[in-house]
Coordinates of C-alpha atoms in Angstrom, one line a residue:
M1310 CA -62.9 -7.9 -59.0
I1311 CA -61.1 -10.0 -61.1
V1312 CA -57.6 -11.7 -58.7
A1313 CA -56.0 -13.3 -60.9
G1314 CA -52.4 -13.8 -62.0
A1315 CA -49.4 -14.1 -60.0
F1316 CA -45.7 -14.4 -60.3
A1317 CA -42.5 -15.6 -57.8
G1318 CA -39.6 -14.2 -57.2
T1319 CA -37.7 -12.5 -54.5
V1320 CA -38.7 -8.8 -55.0
A1321 CA -37.1 -5.2 -54.3
L1322 CA -39.0 -3.3 -51.7
G1323 CA -41.8 -0.9 -52.3
V1324 CA -44.9 -0.5 -51.0
G1325 CA -48.3 0.2 -52.4
L1326 CA -51.3 -1.2 -54.0
G1327 CA -52.1 1.0 -57.3
F1328 CA -55.4 0.3 -59.1
W1329 CA -55.6 0.4 -62.5
A1330 CA -57.8 -0.7 -65.3
S1331 CA -57.6 -4.3 -66.8
A1332 CA -58.1 -3.2 -70.3
D1333 CA -54.1 -1.8 -69.6
D1334 CA -52.6 -5.3 -67.8
S1335 CA -49.6 -5.0 -69.9
G1336 CA -47.5 -2.4 -68.2
P1337 CA -44.3 -2.8 -65.5
A1338 CA -46.5 -3.8 -62.9
G1339 CA -46.7 -7.5 -64.4
S1340 CA -43.1 -7.7 -64.8
A1341 CA -40.7 -8.7 -61.9
S1342 CA -38.6 -6.6 -60.0
R1343 CA -34.6 -7.7 -59.7
Q1344 CA -33.1 -8.3 -56.2
P1345 CA -29.2 -8.3 -55.9
S1346 CA -28.0 -11.4 -55.0
A1347 CA -24.8 -12.2 -52.8
D1348 CA -22.4 -11.1 -55.4
G1349 CA -24.3 -7.8 -56.3
S1350 CA -25.3 -8.7 -59.5
A1351 CA -29.4 -9.3 -60.4
D1352 CA -31.2 -12.4 -59.6
S1353 CA -33.2 -13.5 -62.6
P1354 CA -36.2 -12.1 -62.8
G1355 CA -39.8 -14.6 -62.2
T1356 CA -42.0 -15.5 -64.9
S1357 CA -45.9 -13.4 -64.9
G1358 CA -48.8 -16.0 -64.4
E1359 CA -51.8 -15.3 -66.8
S1360 CA -52.9 -11.6 -67.1
P1361 CA -56.5 -11.2 -66.3
K1362 CA -58.7 -10.8 -69.3
P1363 CA -60.0 -7.5 -70.5
S1364 CA -63.6 -6.8 -68.4
P1365 CA -65.3 -3.1 -67.7
T1366 CA -64.6 -3.9 -64.0
R1367 CA -61.4 -2.6 -62.1
S1368 CA -58.5 -5.0 -61.5
Y1369 CA -55.3 -4.6 -59.1
A1370 CA -51.9 -4.0 -59.5
L1371 CA -49.4 -6.6 -59.3
S1372 CA -48.5 -6.4 -55.6
K1373 CA -44.8 -4.8 -54.4
A1374 CA -43.1 -6.4 -51.4
P1375 CA -43.6 -5.2 -48.2
A1376 CA -41.3 -2.2 -47.0
T1377 CA -40.0 -3.5 -43.8
I1378 CA -36.6 -3.0 -41.7
P1379 CA -35.1 -5.3 -42.4
A1380 CA -36.5 -6.3 -45.9
V1381 CA -38.4 -9.6 -46.0
R1382 CA -36.3 -12.4 -48.2
S1383 CA -38.8 -13.2 -50.3
H1384 CA -42.0 -11.9 -51.1
T1385 CA -44.3 -13.6 -54.7
A1386 CA -46.3 -11.4 -55.6
A1387 CA -50.4 -11.4 -56.6
R1388 CA -53.5 -9.1 -57.7
G1389 CA -55.7 -8.1 -55.0
P1390 CA -56.7 -5.4 -52.5
G1391 CA -54.3 -6.8 -50.0
W1392 CA -55.3 -5.8 -46.3
R1393 CA -55.7 -3.8 -43.6
P1394 CA -56.7 -3.6 -39.4
A1395 CA -60.3 -2.9 -38.8
R1396 CA -61.1 -2.2 -36.0
G1397 CA -63.4 -5.7 -33.6
A1398 CA -61.6 -7.7 -36.2
R1399 CA -60.1 -10.6 -35.2
V1400 CA -56.6 -12.0 -34.9
V1401 CA -57.2 -15.5 -33.8
V1402 CA -54.3 -18.5 -33.1
S1403 CA -54.5 -22.3 -33.9
D1404 CA -52.3 -22.7 -30.9
A1405 CA -52.8 -22.4 -27.4
D1406 CA -48.3 -21.5 -27.7
L1407 CA -49.3 -18.1 -29.8
A1408 CA -51.4 -16.4 -27.4
D1409 CA -48.7 -13.8 -26.2
E1410 CA -48.1 -12.8 -29.8
G1411 CA -51.9 -12.6 -30.6
R1412 CA -52.6 -10.4 -27.6
L1413 CA -49.5 -8.2 -28.4
I1414 CA -49.9 -7.7 -32.6
A1415 CA -54.3 -7.4 -31.9
G1416 CA -53.0 -4.6 -29.8
E1417 CA -50.9 -2.7 -31.3
L1418 CA -53.2 -2.8 -34.6
G1419 CA -56.3 -2.2 -32.6
M1420 CA -58.3 -5.1 -33.1
T1421 CA -59.6 -8.1 -30.8
Y1422 CA -57.5 -11.0 -29.9
A1423 CA -60.3 -13.6 -30.3
G1424 CA -57.9 -16.7 -28.6
E1425 CA -58.0 -20.5 -30.4
K1426 CA -60.8 -20.3 -33.2
D1427 CA -61.4 -22.5 -35.8
D1428 CA -64.0 -20.7 -38.1
V1429 CA -62.7 -18.0 -41.0
R1430 CA -63.7 -14.4 -40.9
A1431 CA -63.2 -11.5 -43.3
G1432 CA -60.3 -9.5 -42.0
D1433 CA -58.7 -12.4 -39.6
V1434 CA -55.0 -12.4 -38.8
R1435 CA -54.7 -16.1 -38.1
L1436 CA -51.3 -17.4 -36.2
A1437 CA -50.4 -20.3 -36.6
L1438 CA -47.6 -23.2 -36.1
G1439 CA -46.6 -25.4 -38.9
D1440 CA -45.0 -28.8 -38.5
D1441 CA -41.5 -28.2 -41.0
E1442 CA -39.4 -30.5 -39.7
G1443 CA -36.1 -29.1 -39.6
A1444 CA -36.8 -25.7 -40.4
D1445 CA -35.3 -22.5 -39.1
P1446 CA -37.2 -21.9 -36.3
E1447 CA -37.0 -18.1 -36.8
S1448 CA -38.4 -18.3 -40.4
Y1449 CA -42.1 -18.1 -40.8
T1450 CA -44.7 -17.4 -44.0
M1451 CA -47.1 -14.6 -44.1
T1452 CA -49.7 -14.7 -47.1
V1453 CA -52.4 -12.4 -47.8
R1454 CA -55.2 -13.3 -49.4
G1455 CA -59.2 -13.0 -49.8
G1456 CA -59.1 -10.2 -47.5
R1457 CA -57.2 -12.2 -44.7
V1458 CA -53.6 -12.7 -43.2
V1459 CA -52.3 -16.1 -41.8
I1460 CA -48.7 -16.2 -40.6
S1461 CA -47.5 -19.4 -39.9
G1462 CA -44.0 -20.9 -38.9
P1463 CA -42.3 -23.9 -37.2
A1464 CA -42.0 -22.2 -33.6
D1465 CA -43.4 -19.0 -31.8
A1466 CA -40.1 -17.0 -32.9
G1467 CA -40.6 -17.0 -36.2
V1468 CA -44.6 -16.3 -36.2
F1469 CA -43.6 -13.6 -34.0
Y1470 CA -40.9 -11.8 -36.3
G1471 CA -43.9 -12.2 -39.1
T1472 CA -46.2 -10.3 -36.6
R1473 CA -43.1 -7.3 -36.8
T1474 CA -43.4 -7.8 -40.4
L1475 CA -47.4 -7.3 -40.3
K1476 CA -46.6 -4.3 -37.9
Q1477 CA -44.8 -2.2 -40.3
E1478 CA -46.4 -2.9 -43.4
V1479 CA -49.7 -1.5 -42.2
H1480 CA -47.8 1.5 -40.3
D1481 CA -50.2 4.7 -40.6
G1482 CA -52.3 3.4 -42.1
G1483 CA -51.0 1.2 -44.7
T1484 CA -51.5 -1.9 -46.5
A1485 CA -50.3 -4.8 -46.3
P1486 CA -49.8 -6.1 -49.9
E1487 CA -51.5 -9.6 -51.6
G1488 CA -49.1 -12.2 -51.8
V1489 CA -46.9 -14.5 -49.9
V1490 CA -43.8 -13.3 -47.8
K1491 CA -40.8 -16.2 -46.8
D1492 CA -38.5 -14.7 -44.9
E1493 CA -36.0 -16.1 -42.3
P1494 CA -32.8 -14.5 -41.0
A1495 CA -29.4 -15.2 -42.8
K1496 CA -27.9 -15.4 -38.8
P1497 CA -28.9 -16.4 -35.2
V1498 CA -27.5 -14.0 -33.5
R1499 CA -28.6 -10.3 -33.8
G1500 CA -27.7 -8.4 -30.9
F1501 CA -27.6 -5.2 -29.2
N1502 CA -24.7 -4.9 -26.3
L1503 CA -25.2 -2.1 -23.1
D1504 CA -22.9 -0.8 -20.8
I1505 CA -24.7 0.2 -17.7
A1506 CA -22.2 0.0 -15.9
R1507 CA -20.2 3.2 -16.5
K1508 CA -23.4 5.2 -17.5
Y1509 CA -26.7 4.7 -15.6
F1510 CA -29.5 3.8 -17.7
T1511 CA -33.2 3.7 -16.3
A1512 CA -35.4 0.6 -16.3
D1513 CA -37.9 2.4 -18.7
W1514 CA -34.9 3.4 -21.1
I1515 CA -33.9 0.0 -21.6
E1516 CA -37.5 -1.3 -21.6
D1517 CA -38.0 0.9 -24.5
R1518 CA -34.9 -0.3 -26.6
V1519 CA -35.9 -4.1 -25.7
R1520 CA -39.4 -2.9 -27.4
E1521 CA -37.4 -1.3 -30.7
L1522 CA -35.1 -4.2 -30.7
G1523 CA -38.2 -6.8 -30.5
D1524 CA -39.8 -4.8 -33.9
L1525 CA -36.9 -4.6 -35.6
K1526 CA -36.0 -8.4 -35.4
F1527 CA -33.0 -8.4 -33.1
N1528 CA -32.7 -11.6 -30.8
E1529 CA -29.8 -10.5 -27.8
L1530 CA -29.6 -7.5 -25.4
G1531 CA -26.5 -7.7 -23.7
L1532 CA -25.5 -6.1 -20.3
H1533 CA -22.5 -5.3 -19.4
F1534 CA -23.3 -4.1 -15.7
S1535 CA -19.9 -4.8 -13.8
D1536 CA -16.4 -2.9 -14.4
D1537 CA -14.3 -0.7 -12.8
Q1538 CA -16.8 2.5 -12.0
S1539 CA -20.2 1.1 -10.7
F1540 CA -21.8 -2.4 -10.3
R1541 CA -25.5 -1.6 -11.4
I1542 CA -27.6 -4.4 -10.9
E1543 CA -28.4 -5.3 -6.8
S1544 CA -27.1 -7.9 -5.1
D1545 CA -28.0 -10.5 -2.2
S1546 CA -25.0 -12.5 -1.5
H1547 CA -22.7 -9.3 -2.0
P1548 CA -24.6 -5.9 -1.2
E1549 CA -21.4 -4.1 -0.4
I1550 CA -20.3 -4.2 -3.7
V1551 CA -23.6 -2.5 -5.3
S1552 CA -23.3 1.3 -6.9
K1553 CA -25.8 3.5 -5.3
Q1554 CA -27.5 4.4 -8.2
H1555 CA -28.5 1.0 -9.8
L1556 CA -31.3 -1.1 -11.2
T1557 CA -33.1 -3.4 -8.3
K1558 CA -33.7 -6.8 -8.9
A1559 CA -37.5 -6.2 -10.0
E1560 CA -36.1 -3.8 -12.4
V1561 CA -34.6 -6.6 -13.9
K1562 CA -37.2 -8.9 -13.9
K1563 CA -39.1 -7.3 -15.5
I1564 CA -36.7 -6.3 -18.6
V1565 CA -36.0 -9.6 -19.2
D1566 CA -39.9 -10.5 -18.9
L1567 CA -40.4 -8.0 -21.6
A1568 CA -37.6 -9.3 -23.6
T1569 CA -38.5 -12.5 -23.5
S1570 CA -41.9 -11.9 -24.7
R1571 CA -40.2 -10.5 -28.0
H1572 CA -38.2 -12.9 -28.1
I1573 CA -34.8 -11.6 -27.3
T1574 CA -32.5 -13.3 -24.7
V1575 CA -30.6 -11.0 -22.1
V1576 CA -26.9 -11.9 -21.9
P1577 CA -25.4 -10.9 -18.8
E1578 CA -21.7 -9.8 -18.6
I1579 CA -19.8 -9.9 -15.3
D1580 CA -16.3 -9.5 -16.6
S1581 CA -13.1 -10.8 -15.1
P1582 CA -10.7 -11.0 -14.1
G1583 CA -10.4 -7.3 -15.2
H1584 CA -12.7 -4.8 -14.9
L1585 CA -13.7 -5.4 -11.5
G1586 CA -13.0 -2.2 -9.8
A1587 CA -16.2 -1.6 -8.0
V1588 CA -16.0 -5.1 -6.7
I1589 CA -12.5 -4.3 -6.0
A1590 CA -13.3 -0.9 -3.9
A1591 CA -15.4 -3.2 -1.4
H1592 CA -12.7 -5.9 -1.1
P1593 CA -9.4 -3.8 -1.5
D1594 CA -7.1 -7.2 -0.3
L1595 CA -8.5 -8.8 -3.6
Q1596 CA -6.8 -6.1 -5.8
L1597 CA -3.7 -7.4 -8.4
R1598 CA -0.2 -5.6 -7.3
N1599 CA 3.1 -5.7 -8.5
T1600 CA 6.3 -5.7 -7.0
Q1601 CA 6.2 -2.2 -5.9
G1602 CA 3.2 -2.6 -4.6
V1603 CA 1.3 -0.7 -7.4
A1604 CA -2.3 -1.6 -8.2
A1605 CA -2.9 -2.7 -11.3
R1606 CA -6.6 -1.0 -12.3
G1607 CA -9.3 -3.1 -11.9
A1608 CA -8.0 -6.2 -12.0
V1609 CA -8.0 -9.0 -9.3
D1610 CA -5.1 -11.1 -8.0
I1611 CA -6.2 -14.4 -9.7
S1612 CA -3.5 -16.3 -7.3
K1613 CA -6.2 -15.9 -4.0
P1614 CA -8.7 -18.2 -3.7
A1615 CA -10.6 -15.8 -2.4
A1616 CA -11.2 -13.7 -5.4
A1617 CA -12.6 -16.8 -7.8
D1618 CA -14.8 -17.4 -4.8
L1619 CA -16.4 -14.0 -4.8
V1620 CA -16.9 -13.8 -8.3
D1621 CA -18.8 -17.4 -8.4
D1622 CA -20.8 -16.2 -5.7
L1623 CA -22.2 -13.6 -8.4
L1624 CA -22.2 -16.0 -11.1
N1625 CA -24.4 -18.3 -9.3
E1626 CA -26.7 -15.5 -8.3
Y1627 CA -27.6 -13.9 -11.3
A1628 CA -28.1 -16.9 -13.0
D1629 CA -31.6 -17.4 -11.4
L1630 CA -32.1 -13.6 -12.6
F1631 CA -31.2 -14.7 -16.5
P1632 CA -32.6 -17.2 -17.2
G1633 CA -31.6 -16.9 -21.0
G1634 CA -29.4 -19.6 -22.4
Q1635 CA -26.5 -17.5 -23.0
W1636 CA -23.6 -16.0 -21.1
N1637 CA -20.5 -13.4 -21.5
L1638 CA -17.9 -14.3 -19.4
G1639 CA -15.4 -11.0 -20.5
G1640 CA -11.9 -12.2 -19.7
D1641 CA -10.6 -9.2 -22.0
E1642 CA -7.7 -6.5 -20.9
Y1643 CA -6.7 -8.5 -17.9
Q1644 CA -3.3 -5.6 -16.8
A1645 CA -0.9 -8.1 -16.0
L1646 CA -1.2 -9.9 -19.7
M1647 CA -0.7 -5.8 -20.4
V1648 CA 2.7 -5.8 -19.0
S1649 CA 6.1 -6.8 -21.2
G1650 CA 7.0 -9.1 -18.7
P1651 CA 4.2 -10.5 -16.8
S1652 CA 6.2 -13.1 -14.2
A1653 CA 9.1 -10.3 -13.3
S1654 CA 5.8 -7.9 -12.4
Y1655 CA 3.8 -10.0 -10.9
P1656 CA 5.8 -12.7 -9.3
Q1657 CA 2.8 -14.2 -7.0
L1658 CA 1.2 -15.3 -10.4
A1659 CA 4.0 -16.7 -11.7
A1660 CA 4.0 -18.8 -8.6
A1661 CA 0.6 -19.8 -9.0
A1662 CA 1.1 -20.7 -12.6
R1663 CA 4.0 -23.4 -11.7
S1664 CA 1.9 -24.8 -8.6
A1665 CA -0.9 -25.1 -11.1
Y1666 CA 0.5 -26.3 -14.2
G1667 CA 4.2 -27.8 -13.7
S1668 CA 7.2 -25.9 -14.0
G1669 CA 6.6 -24.4 -17.4
G1670 CA 3.6 -22.8 -16.5
T1671 CA 2.6 -19.2 -16.9
V1672 CA 0.7 -16.4 -15.9
S1673 CA -1.2 -16.8 -19.4
D1674 CA -2.0 -20.2 -18.7
L1675 CA -3.2 -19.3 -15.0
T1676 CA -5.4 -16.4 -16.4
T1677 CA -6.7 -19.1 -19.0
G1678 CA -7.8 -21.7 -16.5
W1679 CA -9.5 -18.6 -14.3
L1680 CA -11.6 -18.4 -17.3
N1681 CA -11.8 -22.1 -17.8
D1682 CA -13.0 -22.2 -14.0
R1683 CA -15.5 -19.3 -14.6
A1684 CA -17.1 -21.7 -17.3
D1685 CA -17.6 -24.8 -15.1
T1686 CA -19.5 -22.2 -12.7
V1687 CA -21.7 -20.9 -15.5
R1688 CA -21.7 -24.2 -17.3
A1689 CA -23.7 -26.1 -14.7
H1690 CA -26.3 -23.4 -15.2
D1691 CA -27.0 -24.7 -19.1
R1692 CA -25.5 -21.9 -20.7
T1693 CA -23.6 -21.1 -23.7
M1694 CA -20.7 -18.9 -23.0
R1695 CA -18.6 -16.7 -24.9
A1696 CA -15.4 -14.3 -24.1
W1697 CA -13.6 -11.7 -25.7
N1698 CA -11.5 -12.5 -28.0
D1699 CA -8.4 -10.9 -26.1
G1700 CA -9.0 -13.2 -23.2
F1701 CA -7.9 -16.2 -25.8
Y1702 CA -4.3 -16.1 -25.1
A1703 CA -1.8 -17.3 -27.8
G1704 CA 1.0 -20.3 -27.1
T1705 CA -0.3 -21.0 -23.8
S1706 CA -0.3 -24.6 -22.5
V1707 CA -3.6 -24.5 -20.7
Q1708 CA -6.2 -24.1 -23.8
P1709 CA -9.8 -22.0 -23.6
D1710 CA -12.4 -24.5 -22.9
K1711 CA -13.8 -26.1 -26.7
D1712 CA -17.1 -24.6 -26.2
L1713 CA -16.4 -20.8 -25.4
Q1714 CA -17.5 -18.6 -28.2
V1715 CA -15.3 -15.5 -29.1
A1716 CA -16.9 -12.5 -29.3
Y1717 CA -14.5 -10.7 -31.4
W1718 CA -14.6 -7.0 -31.0
T1719 CA -10.9 -5.8 -31.9
G1720 CA -7.1 -6.0 -33.6
K1721 CA -5.7 -3.2 -31.5
E1722 CA -4.7 -4.9 -28.4
I1723 CA -1.2 -6.2 -27.5
G1724 CA -1.1 -9.7 -29.1
A1725 CA -4.2 -9.8 -30.8
R1726 CA -5.0 -12.3 -33.7
Q1727 CA -6.7 -12.6 -36.6
P1728 CA -10.4 -13.7 -36.7
V1729 CA -9.1 -16.9 -39.4
A1730 CA -6.8 -18.2 -35.9
Y1731 CA -10.1 -18.8 -33.9
L1732 CA -12.0 -19.8 -37.0
S1733 CA -9.4 -22.0 -38.5
A1734 CA -9.5 -23.7 -34.8
G1735 CA -13.0 -24.6 -35.0
R1736 CA -14.5 -21.9 -33.1
K1737 CA -17.9 -20.1 -33.5
L1738 CA -17.8 -16.7 -33.4
V1739 CA -20.0 -13.5 -32.3
N1740 CA -18.8 -10.2 -34.4
Y1741 CA -18.3 -7.0 -32.7
N1742 CA -16.3 -5.3 -35.3
D1743 CA -15.2 -2.2 -33.3
E1744 CA -14.4 -0.2 -36.5
F1745 CA -18.0 -0.3 -37.2
L1746 CA -20.2 -2.1 -34.2
Y1747 CA -18.5 0.3 -31.4
Y1748 CA -20.6 3.0 -30.0
V1749 CA -18.4 4.9 -27.4
L1750 CA -19.5 7.8 -25.4
G1751 CA -17.1 10.7 -26.1
Q1752 CA -14.8 8.9 -29.0
P1753 CA -11.9 8.5 -26.6
N1754 CA -8.6 7.7 -28.1
T1755 CA -9.3 6.6 -32.2
F1756 CA -13.1 5.8 -31.7
V1757 CA -15.4 8.0 -33.7
Y1758 CA -19.5 7.1 -33.3
P1759 CA -20.3 4.8 -36.3
T1760 CA -23.1 5.9 -39.1
G1761 CA -25.6 3.5 -40.6
E1762 CA -25.0 4.9 -43.6
R1763 CA -21.0 2.7 -43.2
I1764 CA -22.5 -0.3 -42.2
Y1765 CA -24.9 -0.4 -44.4
E1766 CA -22.4 -0.3 -47.0
Q1767 CA -19.4 -1.5 -46.1
W1768 CA -20.2 -3.9 -43.2
T1769 CA -21.2 -7.6 -43.3
P1770 CA -21.5 -10.6 -40.6
R1771 CA -17.8 -11.5 -42.0
V1772 CA -16.1 -8.1 -41.3
V1773 CA -14.6 -9.0 -38.5
R1774 CA -11.7 -7.3 -38.0
G1775 CA -10.8 -3.7 -39.8
T1776 CA -12.9 -3.5 -43.4
Q1777 CA -11.5 -7.0 -44.7
A1778 CA -13.7 -10.0 -45.1
V1779 CA -12.8 -13.3 -43.6
P1780 CA -13.4 -16.5 -46.2
A1781 CA -16.4 -17.5 -47.5
K1782 CA -16.0 -20.9 -46.4
Y1783 CA -16.2 -19.9 -42.4
D1784 CA -19.3 -17.9 -42.7
A1785 CA -21.5 -20.5 -40.5
Q1786 CA -18.9 -20.3 -38.0
I1787 CA -20.0 -16.5 -37.6
L1788 CA -23.5 -16.9 -35.7
G1789 CA -23.9 -13.0 -36.4
G1790 CA -23.0 -9.8 -34.5
S1791 CA -24.0 -7.1 -32.0
F1792 CA -24.2 -3.4 -32.1
A1793 CA -22.6 -2.2 -28.9
V1794 CA -22.5 0.9 -26.9
W1795 CA -19.7 1.6 -24.5
C1796 CA -19.7 4.4 -21.9
D1797 CA -15.9 5.5 -21.9
L1798 CA -16.8 8.9 -21.3
A1799 CA -20.4 9.1 -19.9
G1800 CA -21.3 12.4 -19.5
S1801 CA -20.6 12.7 -23.4
Q1802 CA -24.5 12.2 -23.9
T1803 CA -27.6 11.6 -22.8
Q1804 CA -29.5 8.5 -22.5
D1805 CA -32.2 10.2 -24.8
Q1806 CA -29.3 11.5 -27.1
V1807 CA -27.8 8.0 -27.4
A1808 CA -31.3 6.0 -28.5
D1809 CA -30.9 8.6 -31.3
G1810 CA -27.6 8.4 -32.1
I1811 CA -28.0 5.0 -32.3
R1812 CA -31.2 4.4 -33.9
M1813 CA -30.0 4.0 -37.9
P1814 CA -27.0 2.2 -36.9
L1815 CA -29.4 -0.6 -35.2
R1816 CA -31.4 -0.7 -38.3
A1817 CA -28.6 -0.9 -40.7
T1818 CA -26.8 -3.7 -38.7
V1819 CA -29.9 -5.8 -38.5
Q1820 CA -30.6 -5.1 -42.0
K1821 CA -27.2 -7.0 -42.8
L1822 CA -27.6 -9.8 -40.1
W1823 CA -31.0 -10.5 -41.5
D1824 CA -29.9 -10.4 -44.9
P1825 CA -26.0 -9.6 -45.7
R1826 CA -26.7 -9.2 -49.4
R1827 CA -26.5 -5.8 -50.9
P1828 CA -29.4 -4.3 -50.4
A1829 CA -32.3 -3.4 -52.5
L1830 CA -32.3 0.3 -51.0
T1831 CA -30.0 2.9 -51.9
W1832 CA -28.9 4.4 -48.5
P1833 CA -31.4 7.6 -48.8
Q1834 CA -34.1 5.1 -49.7
F1835 CA -33.2 2.8 -46.3
R1836 CA -33.0 6.3 -44.3
A1837 CA -36.4 7.7 -45.7
L1838 CA -38.4 4.1 -44.6
A1839 CA -36.8 4.2 -41.7
D1840 CA -38.5 7.5 -41.0
R1841 CA -41.7 6.7 -42.3
L1842 CA -41.6 3.9 -40.0
R1843 CA -40.8 5.8 -36.6

């Protein structure tokens, strides 16, 4: 066999290494495919290397880029047989820190995990840490050459993503194409948010989603586990608030450990001061009431110190259960601020605001102060925090803490501001655009189930509200996005129906978070690829 000639270039997706006679070394396999650029135009093709000389022996066609979801960002083609796993072949590591990644891919491919080894054998997959100072820790390089595979990256997360690419390449007997993949995500936040408060999902179902998310290179799982309907995780500090159907802490720890092994951070959310109905059911004295004594659904009376004490108890308790670096404080839809005259309707809040912030203090100031106080509680556990965009109020004398990220989901709420209002103030933002990324069970109000096709063809991380993108100058402040399942009408679908309904939207979402440019594949091609990679 003659293994020669290569060209550099970002190529369109497609797999398959054809065999062809070297005397025919002049066909289209030797030309570079084109990848659409950010503006939809095609990049210039790369140049082909020297063609192999005619020979009576067979030669390999120039390889094509791996067919994966998300698509790899760059593949340098080469001629060669590629690689496929053989039972008994080895996965070896160059650093003990990669043992978990090595064991996982070895088990998935039916290979032998051999640990740290310096020798080289045919058929090896080697995982290695590089010393690329300043490189994206989620980046990786995968080289398929000489019957072996080397996956390297500056950190174990990148190496893990390289193993996901390899796993997809050889799915169902396929071959990893010869050449070099260089890959990294466009956005550092690639999330899936799950409402387990309104609908109970089994631990096994959540674990299955974690495995699915890991294979797709997602890196966050949000768990919204407290709302008006239920509180879904076992509590030691306040067992009286926990719903009958809930996850035990042991089950949650298993989910968190599995997620960690897939480089997924579990982001907990205890929403406050609204959406606390399950907590209030056990503590009715904390419920917010107006001057007529009418209860505000799900809202605690933030003029009462006991309300803050209870929520802080929970935040402190669950910090140990969720050791990841991210936390969602909620902050949205506080009923006191969803009426035309908050001070008149809730004079106790107005009085508390004046007491805390002087004669000009408002209910919005008091609510912002509540959010900042909860941030202080979580910050003590060294977490990075976000809150829903409608938890940030305009025109307040008390400003939300500067380190709070904006989880932007809607422009439909009273007083909702455009994303640029937050971005121009220097805030970082995570995109939860409810026009594209909200899967709301039962489709209440104006919600419709999102489709993967619409996300794939129309959405990018810069499309934060509605269908219009924010200016490109704010791109770096948009950390990424999250697809979200909300269970407003919980009985509308079974958990298996949810899994099926979100399968293509999840794949479309991560494709655009990994690479927001116009994809090389059409939607039918992308959908067919997803079906092949099941």
